[in-house]
Backbone as ProteinMPNN parsed JSONL, in Angstrom:
{"seq_chain_A": "DVSLIIMKGEVMNIKFSREKTWAFTWDYLKNIRKKTVRESMEGVIILKRGYTVAQLLKRCPRNLDHTKYTNQVVQFIYEQLSGRCRMKTDEEWIQHRIHLRNEALSHL", "coords_chain_A": {"N_chain_A": [[7.249, 9.503, 60.318], [4.754, 7.869, 61.318], [2.591, 8.252, 59.602], [3.613, 9.273, 57.088], [4.928, 6.886, 56.049], [2.38, 4.9, 55.917], [1.129, 6.258, 53.582], [3.176, 6.396, 51.638], [3.658, 3.848, 51.199], [5.172, 0.875, 51.093], [8.541, -0.3, 52.317], [12.224, -0.686, 51.308], [14.921, -2.365, 51.706], [18.735, -1.208, 51.045], [22.142, -1.103, 49.848], [24.147, 0.991, 49.619], [27.566, 1.843, 48.067], [29.299, 0.561, 50.54], [27.439, 1.831, 52.789], [24.185, 1.268, 54.661], [21.247, 1.26, 53.753], [17.304, 3.035, 53.492], [14.352, 3.193, 51.351], [11.665, 3.793, 49.94], [9.697, 2.003, 48.314], [7.345, 3.243, 46.098], [8.934, 5.291, 45.389], [11.483, 4.655, 44.697], [10.484, 2.984, 42.788], [9.602, 4.561, 41.095], [11.733, 6.216, 40.039], [13.937, 4.775, 39.124], [12.484, 4.732, 36.321], [13.426, 5.774, 34.444], [16.488, 5.927, 31.943], [19.181, 6.986, 32.81], [18.981, 7.663, 34.916], [18.832, 5.415, 36.441], [21.455, 4.228, 35.274], [22.827, 6.075, 36.514], [22.61, 4.695, 39.356], [24.128, 2.505, 39.523], [25.799, -0.009, 41.787], [24.516, -0.335, 43.651], [22.971, -2.236, 45.872], [19.916, -4.621, 46.749], [18.745, -5.255, 49.881], [16.573, -6.29, 50.779], [13.396, -6.707, 49.893], [10.471, -4.547, 48.93], [6.727, -5.665, 48.91], [5.54, -4.624, 46.721], [7.871, -5.161, 44.337], [8.545, -7.617, 44.967], [6.342, -9.102, 43.63], [6.064, -7.725, 41.596], [8.663, -8.889, 40.233], [8.068, -11.68, 40.867], [5.59, -12.022, 38.877], [6.613, -11.327, 35.938], [7.447, -11.836, 32.985], [9.682, -13.572, 31.73], [12.798, -14.328, 29.539], [13.068, -17.336, 26.972], [14.993, -19.329, 27.825], [15.093, -18.468, 30.437], [16.715, -17.097, 31.513], [16.286, -14.016, 31.544], [14.438, -11.447, 32.243], [11.747, -10.195, 30.127], [11.497, -7.275, 30.507], [13.012, -4.188, 30.807], [13.04, -3.083, 32.652], [12.186, -4.167, 34.948], [14.36, -6.122, 34.481], [16.571, -4.597, 35.226], [15.842, -4.204, 38.089], [16.418, -6.792, 39.472], [19.028, -7.187, 38.751], [20.16, -6.022, 40.518], [19.265, -7.314, 43.06], [20.303, -8.56, 45.823], [22.458, -11.618, 46.66], [21.248, -13.54, 48.035], [18.405, -12.183, 47.829], [18.229, -12.675, 45.099], [17.967, -15.634, 44.759], [16.277, -16.574, 46.358], [13.639, -14.929, 44.672], [14.106, -16.223, 42.263], [12.904, -18.747, 42.878], [10.708, -18.235, 43.241], [9.466, -17.554, 41.411], [9.543, -19.395, 39.765], [7.605, -21.188, 41.239], [5.698, -19.879, 40.908], [5.33, -19.999, 38.212], [4.939, -22.688, 37.942], [2.417, -23.252, 39.246], [0.364, -21.37, 37.763], [0.426, -23.247, 35.357], [-0.495, -25.162, 36.383], [-2.783, -24.502, 36.86], [-3.779, -23.966, 34.315], [-3.653, -26.125, 32.928], [-5.38, -27.703, 34.286], [-7.812, -26.696, 33.848], [-8.713, -27.636, 31.463]], "CA_chain_A": [[6.5, 9.438, 60.752], [3.575, 6.695, 60.516], [1.768, 8.8, 58.466], [4.171, 9.06, 55.671], [5.187, 5.198, 55.73], [1.56, 4.468, 55.281], [0.977, 7.367, 52.302], [4.024, 5.847, 50.582], [3.451, 2.519, 50.613], [6.055, -0.29, 51.991], [10.115, 0.4, 51.93], [13.207, -1.747, 50.743], [16.489, -1.884, 52.244], [19.255, -1.097, 50.004], [23.004, -1.131, 50.519], [24.994, 1.88, 48.97], [28.771, 2.375, 49.357], [29.0, -0.008, 52.144], [25.973, 2.391, 53.86], [22.888, 0.338, 54.573], [19.898, 2.626, 53.965], [16.334, 2.646, 52.745], [13.506, 3.621, 50.656], [10.092, 3.706, 49.796], [8.915, 1.109, 47.567], [7.226, 3.738, 45.381], [10.108, 6.543, 45.105], [12.307, 3.502, 43.844], [10.469, 2.378, 41.355], [9.551, 5.894, 40.133], [13.002, 6.56, 39.968], [14.773, 3.585, 38.042], [11.839, 4.334, 34.851], [14.399, 6.49, 33.389], [17.871, 5.22, 32.084], [20.237, 7.598, 32.956], [18.982, 7.561, 36.523], [19.438, 3.688, 36.173], [22.49, 4.15, 35.209], [23.429, 6.458, 38.079], [22.54, 3.967, 40.403], [24.862, 1.214, 39.585], [26.781, -0.477, 42.684], [23.52, -0.288, 44.98], [22.17, -3.623, 45.961], [19.031, -4.849, 47.146], [19.046, -6.298, 50.502], [15.291, -6.917, 51.257], [12.59, -5.98, 48.178], [8.914, -4.833, 49.198], [5.935, -6.575, 48.439], [5.23, -4.631, 44.991], [8.625, -5.129, 43.871], [8.742, -8.946, 44.747], [5.385, -9.424, 43.108], [6.352, -7.401, 40.173], [9.303, -10.011, 39.462], [7.653, -12.661, 40.856], [5.267, -12.255, 37.405], [6.722, -10.633, 35.114], [7.686, -12.735, 31.855], [11.289, -13.851, 30.92], [12.918, -14.794, 28.198], [12.945, -18.162, 26.793], [15.581, -19.783, 28.723], [14.674, -18.226, 32.111], [17.527, -16.301, 32.316], [16.622, -12.375, 31.901], [13.117, -10.412, 32.218], [11.492, -9.292, 29.197], [11.774, -5.894, 30.492], [14.458, -3.739, 31.119], [13.283, -2.111, 34.085], [12.231, -5.519, 35.982], [15.574, -7.035, 34.717], [17.992, -3.813, 36.15], [15.72, -4.38, 39.457], [16.655, -7.953, 39.437], [20.82, -7.242, 38.754], [20.55, -4.926, 41.97], [19.328, -7.714, 44.411], [21.711, -9.404, 46.702], [22.421, -12.892, 46.074], [19.821, -13.94, 48.957], [17.349, -11.586, 47.116], [17.59, -13.276, 44.114], [17.576, -17.02, 44.965], [14.137, -16.239, 46.662], [13.244, -14.678, 43.826], [14.018, -17.309, 41.654], [12.23, -19.654, 43.493], [9.072, -17.544, 43.474], [9.433, -17.361, 39.976], [9.181, -20.729, 39.299], [6.813, -21.853, 42.09], [4.371, -19.252, 40.357], [4.348, -20.517, 36.926], [4.364, -24.102, 38.03], [1.195, -22.843, 39.625], [0.178, -21.023, 36.552], [0.616, -24.047, 34.265], [-1.02, -26.429, 36.634], [-4.356, -24.304, 36.599], [-4.568, -23.962, 33.075], [-4.416, -27.723, 32.984], [-7.071, -28.191, 35.216], [-9.462, -25.906, 33.139], [-8.897, -28.09, 30.18]], "C_chain_A": [[5.911, 8.382, 60.396], [3.178, 7.435, 59.274], [2.131, 8.611, 57.185], [4.441, 7.715, 55.471], [3.988, 4.596, 55.088], [0.928, 5.247, 53.818], [2.178, 6.75, 51.251], [4.359, 4.454, 50.375], [5.099, 1.97, 51.741], [7.755, 0.353, 51.937], [10.755, -0.961, 52.081], [13.97, -1.231, 51.396], [17.231, -2.139, 51.06], [20.67, -0.354, 50.647], [23.706, -0.259, 48.996], [26.413, 2.079, 49.18], [29.108, 2.277, 50.492], [28.139, 0.719, 52.986], [24.991, 1.689, 53.366], [21.639, 1.619, 54.82], [18.496, 1.819, 53.679], [15.538, 3.177, 52.27], [12.487, 3.536, 50.633], [9.708, 2.924, 48.264], [8.943, 2.123, 46.123], [8.001, 4.423, 44.553], [10.865, 5.132, 44.355], [11.796, 3.258, 42.566], [9.897, 3.677, 40.229], [10.795, 6.606, 39.294], [13.749, 5.852, 38.683], [13.337, 4.123, 36.516], [12.832, 4.944, 34.116], [15.938, 6.257, 33.426], [18.677, 5.827, 32.595], [19.907, 8.047, 34.64], [19.442, 5.572, 36.954], [20.883, 3.589, 36.164], [23.483, 4.804, 36.518], [23.512, 5.745, 39.675], [23.112, 2.71, 40.733], [25.723, 1.337, 41.307], [25.561, -0.176, 43.775], [22.666, -1.917, 44.486], [21.029, -3.485, 47.327], [19.209, -5.754, 48.423], [17.543, -6.597, 51.102], [14.216, -5.76, 50.214], [10.836, -5.824, 49.25], [8.24, -5.578, 48.56], [5.353, -6.406, 47.07], [6.216, -5.122, 44.443], [8.856, -6.665, 43.829], [7.459, -9.616, 43.807], [5.239, -8.877, 41.569], [7.844, -8.313, 39.512], [8.708, -11.638, 39.348], [6.594, -12.831, 39.182], [5.096, -11.28, 36.268], [7.402, -11.715, 34.117], [9.453, -12.697, 31.933], [11.108, -14.65, 29.806], [12.81, -16.622, 27.982], [14.131, -19.504, 27.798], [16.189, -19.474, 30.534], [15.733, -17.469, 32.82], [17.852, -14.882, 32.788], [14.976, -12.594, 31.625], [13.48, -9.778, 30.921], [11.612, -7.953, 29.07], [12.573, -5.104, 31.121], [14.183, -3.048, 32.465], [13.449, -2.961, 35.365], [14.092, -6.054, 36.151], [16.826, -5.997, 35.322], [17.198, -4.027, 37.785], [16.207, -5.991, 40.134], [18.227, -8.218, 39.579], [20.685, -6.993, 40.002], [19.926, -5.975, 43.035], [20.55, -8.411, 45.078], [21.517, -11.044, 46.41], [21.445, -13.745, 46.799], [18.604, -13.982, 48.62], [17.219, -12.292, 45.983], [17.301, -14.714, 43.884], [16.315, -17.284, 45.402], [13.168, -15.553, 45.707], [13.055, -15.397, 42.393], [12.518, -18.408, 41.82], [10.91, -19.797, 43.231], [8.981, -17.645, 42.499], [8.958, -18.834, 39.12], [7.949, -21.439, 39.987], [5.676, -21.041, 41.035], [4.314, -19.314, 38.722], [4.558, -21.815, 37.042], [2.882, -24.234, 38.392], [0.027, -22.223, 38.536], [-0.275, -22.135, 35.675], [-0.211, -24.877, 34.83], [-2.626, -26.272, 36.917], [-4.403, -24.075, 35.22], [-4.803, -25.362, 32.777], [-5.602, -28.172, 33.563], [-7.958, -27.705, 34.573], [-9.415, -26.913, 31.79], [-9.588, -29.738, 30.01]], "O_chain_A": [[6.249, 7.798, 59.366], [3.484, 7.134, 58.12], [1.473, 8.06, 56.303], [4.029, 7.366, 54.365], [4.095, 3.934, 54.056], [0.233, 4.563, 53.066], [1.922, 6.703, 50.048], [5.161, 3.998, 49.56], [5.731, 2.499, 52.656], [7.981, 1.476, 51.487], [10.308, -1.973, 52.622], [13.999, -0.053, 51.751], [16.857, -2.91, 50.177], [20.669, 0.533, 51.501], [23.765, -0.648, 47.83], [26.744, 2.46, 50.303], [29.265, 3.145, 51.351], [28.032, 0.21, 54.102], [24.766, 1.431, 52.183], [21.349, 2.45, 55.682], [18.355, 0.597, 53.618], [15.692, 4.32, 52.701], [12.097, 3.0, 51.67], [9.48, 3.566, 47.239], [9.839, 2.109, 45.279], [7.957, 4.354, 43.325], [10.443, 4.832, 43.238], [12.412, 3.29, 41.501], [9.826, 3.681, 39.0], [10.782, 7.292, 38.271], [14.024, 6.33, 37.583], [13.64, 3.471, 35.516], [13.034, 4.478, 32.994], [16.617, 6.32, 34.451], [19.344, 4.986, 33.198], [20.667, 8.708, 35.348], [20.249, 4.956, 37.651], [21.478, 2.907, 36.998], [24.402, 4.322, 37.181], [24.133, 6.058, 40.691], [22.872, 1.989, 41.701], [26.116, 2.366, 41.856], [25.941, 0.286, 44.851], [22.136, -2.421, 43.496], [21.062, -2.788, 48.342], [19.717, -6.866, 48.276], [17.571, -7.308, 52.106], [14.289, -4.559, 49.952], [10.289, -6.661, 49.969], [8.746, -6.246, 47.659], [4.865, -7.284, 46.359], [5.744, -5.919, 43.632], [9.327, -7.116, 42.785], [7.698, -10.701, 43.275], [4.58, -9.359, 40.647], [7.995, -8.324, 38.29], [8.758, -12.462, 38.435], [6.905, -13.739, 38.411], [4.123, -10.689, 35.799], [7.995, -12.589, 34.749], [10.177, -11.736, 32.194], [10.19, -15.275, 29.277], [12.424, -17.214, 28.99], [13.636, -20.498, 28.328], [17.033, -19.894, 31.326], [15.839, -17.203, 34.017], [18.685, -14.426, 33.571], [14.414, -13.518, 31.037], [14.497, -9.21, 30.522], [11.784, -7.369, 27.999], [12.855, -5.492, 32.254], [15.04, -2.552, 33.197], [14.2, -2.835, 36.332], [14.803, -6.263, 37.134], [17.86, -6.464, 35.799], [17.986, -4.01, 38.731], [16.284, -6.127, 41.355], [18.708, -9.125, 40.259], [21.151, -7.853, 40.749], [20.045, -5.496, 44.162], [21.637, -8.663, 44.558], [20.474, -11.535, 45.979], [20.848, -14.631, 46.187], [17.791, -14.896, 48.756], [16.066, -12.628, 45.714], [16.533, -15.069, 42.99], [15.47, -18.044, 44.928], [11.959, -15.604, 45.937], [12.131, -15.211, 41.601], [11.546, -18.659, 41.109], [10.178, -20.771, 43.059], [7.828, -18.057, 42.371], [8.23, -19.072, 38.156], [7.307, -22.247, 39.316], [4.852, -21.725, 40.429], [3.422, -18.779, 38.064], [4.311, -22.343, 35.958], [2.185, -25.146, 37.947], [-1.124, -22.66, 38.565], [-1.405, -22.006, 35.204], [-0.868, -25.535, 34.023], [-3.468, -27.148, 37.113], [-5.595, -23.952, 34.937], [-5.902, -25.797, 32.432], [-6.531, -28.899, 33.212], [-9.061, -28.245, 34.648], [-10.396, -26.761, 31.062], [-9.782, -30.214, 28.891]]}, "name": "protein", "num_of_chains": 1, "seq": "DVSLIIMKGEVMNIKFSREKTWAFTWDYLKNIRKKTVRESMEGVIILKRGYTVAQLLKRCPRNLDHTKYTNQVVQFIYEQLSGRCRMKTDEEWIQHRIHLRNEALSHL"}
């Protein structure tokens, strides 16, 4: 039903036990906030991120060597990304950081 999609938000494509399926982004985010649920979701691979997840990954800070996110939940999402999505996320994160740095320098 289209009205349900509009009400729930965007959709993510995921893979679990060789089976491809989809999930609403907000339902996924609501579920992974609890550590016990995150532990039960081992083996889930995100094939396509929704806009909200993409923006969260792009804007959230990482540690000093840029290998991990400082937020445990965001790091969990990152670890579930497929290789292709992870490369895209890293590229978007770096571009966002460069943009923010250039913007800050232009105001000096």
